[in-house]
mmCIF file of C-alpha atoms in Angstrom:
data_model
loop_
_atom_site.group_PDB
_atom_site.id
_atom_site.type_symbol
_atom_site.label_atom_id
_atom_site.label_comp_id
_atom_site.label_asym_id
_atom_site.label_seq_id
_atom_site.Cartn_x
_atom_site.Cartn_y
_atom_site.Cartn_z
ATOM 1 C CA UNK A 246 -56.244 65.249 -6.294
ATOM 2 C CA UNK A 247 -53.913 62.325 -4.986
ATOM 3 C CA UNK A 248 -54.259 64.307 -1.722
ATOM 4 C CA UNK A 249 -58.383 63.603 -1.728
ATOM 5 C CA UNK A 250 -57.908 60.061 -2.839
ATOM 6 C CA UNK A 251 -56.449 59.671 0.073
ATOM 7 C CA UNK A 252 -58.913 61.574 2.137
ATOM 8 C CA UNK A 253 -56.714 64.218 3.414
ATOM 9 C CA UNK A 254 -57.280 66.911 1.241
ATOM 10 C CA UNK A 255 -60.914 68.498 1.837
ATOM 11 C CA UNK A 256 -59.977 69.672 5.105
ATOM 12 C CA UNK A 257 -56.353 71.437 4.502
ATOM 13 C CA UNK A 258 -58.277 74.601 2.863
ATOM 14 C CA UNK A 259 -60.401 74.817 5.818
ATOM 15 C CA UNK A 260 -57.642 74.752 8.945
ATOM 16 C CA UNK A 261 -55.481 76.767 6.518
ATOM 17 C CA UNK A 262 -58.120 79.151 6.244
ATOM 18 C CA UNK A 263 -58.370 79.463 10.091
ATOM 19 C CA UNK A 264 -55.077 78.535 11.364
ATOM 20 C CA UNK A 265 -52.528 81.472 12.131
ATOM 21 C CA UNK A 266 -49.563 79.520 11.119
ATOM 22 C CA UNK A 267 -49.257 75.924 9.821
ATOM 23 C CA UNK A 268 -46.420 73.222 11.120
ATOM 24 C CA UNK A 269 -46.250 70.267 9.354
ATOM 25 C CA UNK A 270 -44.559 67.497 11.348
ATOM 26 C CA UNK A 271 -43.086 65.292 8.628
ATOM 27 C CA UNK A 272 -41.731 62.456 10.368
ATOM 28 C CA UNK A 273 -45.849 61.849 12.188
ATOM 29 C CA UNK A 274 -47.357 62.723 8.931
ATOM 30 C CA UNK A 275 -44.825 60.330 6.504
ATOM 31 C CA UNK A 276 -45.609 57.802 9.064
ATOM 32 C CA UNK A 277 -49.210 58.152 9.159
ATOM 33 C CA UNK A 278 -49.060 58.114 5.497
ATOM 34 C CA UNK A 279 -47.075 55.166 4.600
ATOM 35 C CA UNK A 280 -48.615 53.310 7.884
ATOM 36 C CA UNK A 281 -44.841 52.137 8.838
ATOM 37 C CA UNK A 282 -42.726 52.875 11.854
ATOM 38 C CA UNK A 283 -39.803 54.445 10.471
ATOM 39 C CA UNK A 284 -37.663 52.649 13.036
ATOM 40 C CA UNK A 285 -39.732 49.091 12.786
ATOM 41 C CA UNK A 286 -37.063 46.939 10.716
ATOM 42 C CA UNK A 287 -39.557 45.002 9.354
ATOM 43 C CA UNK A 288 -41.593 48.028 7.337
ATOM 44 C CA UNK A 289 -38.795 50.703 7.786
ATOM 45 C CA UNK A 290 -38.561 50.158 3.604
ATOM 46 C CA UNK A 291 -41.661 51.306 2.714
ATOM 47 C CA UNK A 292 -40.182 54.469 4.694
ATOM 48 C CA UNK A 293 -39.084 57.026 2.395
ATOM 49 C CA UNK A 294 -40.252 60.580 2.582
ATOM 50 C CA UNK A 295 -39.561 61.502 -1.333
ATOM 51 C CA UNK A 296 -42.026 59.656 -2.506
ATOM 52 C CA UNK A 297 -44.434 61.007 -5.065
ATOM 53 C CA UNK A 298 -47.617 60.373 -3.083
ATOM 54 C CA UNK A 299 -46.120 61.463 0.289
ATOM 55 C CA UNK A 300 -44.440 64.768 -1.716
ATOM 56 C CA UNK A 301 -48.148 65.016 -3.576
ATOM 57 C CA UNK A 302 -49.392 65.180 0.038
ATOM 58 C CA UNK A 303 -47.249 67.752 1.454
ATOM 59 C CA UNK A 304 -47.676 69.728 -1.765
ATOM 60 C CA UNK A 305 -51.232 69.981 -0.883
ATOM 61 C CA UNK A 306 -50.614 71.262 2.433
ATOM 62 C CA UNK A 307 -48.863 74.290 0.658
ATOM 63 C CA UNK A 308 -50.647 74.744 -1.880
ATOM 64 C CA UNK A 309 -53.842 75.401 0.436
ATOM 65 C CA UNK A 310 -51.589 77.336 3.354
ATOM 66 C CA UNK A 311 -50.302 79.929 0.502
ATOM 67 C CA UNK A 312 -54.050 80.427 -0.922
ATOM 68 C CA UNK A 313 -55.256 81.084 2.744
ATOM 69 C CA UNK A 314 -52.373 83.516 3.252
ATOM 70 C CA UNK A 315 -51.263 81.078 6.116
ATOM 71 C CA UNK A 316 -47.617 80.245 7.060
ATOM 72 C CA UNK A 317 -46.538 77.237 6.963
ATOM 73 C CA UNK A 318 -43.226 75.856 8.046
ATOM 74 C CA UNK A 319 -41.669 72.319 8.265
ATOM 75 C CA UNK A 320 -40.282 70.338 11.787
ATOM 76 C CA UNK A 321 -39.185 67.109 11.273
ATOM 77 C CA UNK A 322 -36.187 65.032 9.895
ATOM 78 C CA UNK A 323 -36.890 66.463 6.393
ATOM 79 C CA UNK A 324 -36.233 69.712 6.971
ATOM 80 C CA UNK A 325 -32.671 69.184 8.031
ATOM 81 C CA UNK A 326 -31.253 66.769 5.267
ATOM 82 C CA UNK A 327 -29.937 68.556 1.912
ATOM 83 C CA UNK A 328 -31.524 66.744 -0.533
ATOM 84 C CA UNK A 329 -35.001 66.224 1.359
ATOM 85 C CA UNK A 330 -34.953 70.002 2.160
ATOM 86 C CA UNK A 331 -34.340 70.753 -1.547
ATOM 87 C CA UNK A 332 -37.879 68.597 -2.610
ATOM 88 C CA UNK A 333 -39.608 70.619 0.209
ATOM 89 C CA UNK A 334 -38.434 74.370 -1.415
ATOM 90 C CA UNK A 335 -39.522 72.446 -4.584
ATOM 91 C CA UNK A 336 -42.670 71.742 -3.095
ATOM 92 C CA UNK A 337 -42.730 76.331 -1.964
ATOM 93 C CA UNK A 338 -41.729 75.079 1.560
ATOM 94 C CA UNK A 339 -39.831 78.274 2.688
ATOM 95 C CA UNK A 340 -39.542 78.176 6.509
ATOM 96 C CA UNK A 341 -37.954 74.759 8.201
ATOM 97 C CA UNK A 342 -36.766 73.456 11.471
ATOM 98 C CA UNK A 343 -33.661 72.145 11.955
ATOM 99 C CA UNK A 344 -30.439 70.893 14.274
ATOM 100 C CA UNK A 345 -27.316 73.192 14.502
ATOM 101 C CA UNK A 346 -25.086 70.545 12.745
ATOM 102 C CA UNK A 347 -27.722 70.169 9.848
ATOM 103 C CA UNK A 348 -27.847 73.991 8.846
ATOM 104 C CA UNK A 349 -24.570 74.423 7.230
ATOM 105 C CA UNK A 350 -25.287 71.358 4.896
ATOM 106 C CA UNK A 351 -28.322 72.913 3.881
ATOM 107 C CA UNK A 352 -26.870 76.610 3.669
ATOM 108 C CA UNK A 353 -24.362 75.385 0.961
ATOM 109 C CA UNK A 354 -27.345 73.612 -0.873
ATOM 110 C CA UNK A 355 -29.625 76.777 -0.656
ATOM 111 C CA UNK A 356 -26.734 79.128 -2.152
ATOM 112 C CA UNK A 357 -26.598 76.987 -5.026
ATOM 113 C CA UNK A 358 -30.021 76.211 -5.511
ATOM 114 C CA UNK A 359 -32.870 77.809 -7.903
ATOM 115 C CA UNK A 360 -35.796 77.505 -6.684
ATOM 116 C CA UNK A 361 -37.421 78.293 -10.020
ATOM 117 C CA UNK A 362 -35.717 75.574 -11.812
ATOM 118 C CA UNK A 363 -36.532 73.103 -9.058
ATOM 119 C CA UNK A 364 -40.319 73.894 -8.643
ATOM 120 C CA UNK A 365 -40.703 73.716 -12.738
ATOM 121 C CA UNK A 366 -39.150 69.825 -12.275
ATOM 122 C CA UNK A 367 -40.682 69.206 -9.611
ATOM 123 C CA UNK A 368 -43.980 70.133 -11.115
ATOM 124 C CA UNK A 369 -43.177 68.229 -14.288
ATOM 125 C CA UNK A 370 -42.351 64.620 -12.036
ATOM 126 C CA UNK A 371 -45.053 64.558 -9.604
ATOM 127 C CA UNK A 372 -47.711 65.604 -12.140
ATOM 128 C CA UNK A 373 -46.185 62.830 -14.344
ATOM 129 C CA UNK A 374 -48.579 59.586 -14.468
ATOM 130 C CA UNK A 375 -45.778 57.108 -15.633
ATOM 131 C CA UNK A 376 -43.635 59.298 -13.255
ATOM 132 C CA UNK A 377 -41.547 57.293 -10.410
ATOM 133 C CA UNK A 378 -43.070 56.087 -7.125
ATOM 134 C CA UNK A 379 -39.881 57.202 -5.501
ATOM 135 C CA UNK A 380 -37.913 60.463 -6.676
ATOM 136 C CA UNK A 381 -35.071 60.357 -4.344
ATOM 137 C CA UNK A 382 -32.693 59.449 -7.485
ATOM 138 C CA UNK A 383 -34.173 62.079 -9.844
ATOM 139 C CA UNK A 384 -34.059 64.838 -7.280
ATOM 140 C CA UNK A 385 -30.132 63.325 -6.914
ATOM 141 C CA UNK A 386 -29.975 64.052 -10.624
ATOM 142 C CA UNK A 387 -31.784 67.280 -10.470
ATOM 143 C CA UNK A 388 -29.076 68.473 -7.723
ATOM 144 C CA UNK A 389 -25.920 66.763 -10.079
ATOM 145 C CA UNK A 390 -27.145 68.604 -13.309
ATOM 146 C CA UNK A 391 -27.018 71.881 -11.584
ATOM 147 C CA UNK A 392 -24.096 71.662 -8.910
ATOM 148 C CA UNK A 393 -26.305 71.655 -5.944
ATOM 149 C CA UNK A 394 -24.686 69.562 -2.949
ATOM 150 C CA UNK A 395 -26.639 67.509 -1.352
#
């Protein structure tokens, strides 16, 4: 729903639906989202990819791929950083892109991660009205409680 209020959502079920695979660059589409140049000191704040609305958003996108039967993996900065990558598998992200240095980082943080445990808190915080704009420090917690290094 916060995906339509933003008028992205009515057309994900119809590429999905056609597409053979999906690739969701998350660096063009955070940008595009927050309309701020990630690199632009001036608006670089308003720059943070775990954001409820831009995780809402990228929920969306999976949400519609997996009902299509459509793959859908993740290029971008997110997919490489520990805690971001976490949100995504939160989010039923399963395939990502990603530098050599970045995949042992994120090896460790799979092999201690459950997925099953994530997705239920993940469900719980974005679907949360009163819920945070940002959840970088309650995915932080999320990853503390359960010994996942990020």
């Amino acid at each position: 729903e916060q995906a339509k209020a933003m008028g992205l959502g009515e057309q994900w079920p119809e590429i999905a639906r056609e597409a053979d695979f999906l690739s969701v660059g998350t660096n063009d589409l955070m940008q595009f989202l927050f309309a701020a140049d990630r690199e632009n000191r001036r608006v670089s704040e308003r720059f943070d990819p775990l954001c409820a609305a831009g995780l809402r958003a990228l929920r969306a996108i999976v949400d519609h791929a997996d009902k299509a039967g459509c793959p859908v993996t993740v290029c971008g900065e997110m997919g490489g950083k520990p805690l971001e990558t976490m949100a995504l598998i939160g989010l039923g992200y399963r395939g990502f892109s990603m530098s050599a240095a970045s995949i042992g980082p994120v090896k460790a943080m799979l092999r201690a991660l459950d997925a099953g445990k994530l997705r239920e808190r993940m469900d719980w915080m974005l679907a949360s009205p009163e819920g945070a704009t940002n959840l970088r420090p309650q995915l932080a917690a999320f990853a503390t409680e359960f010994k996942v290094p990020v």
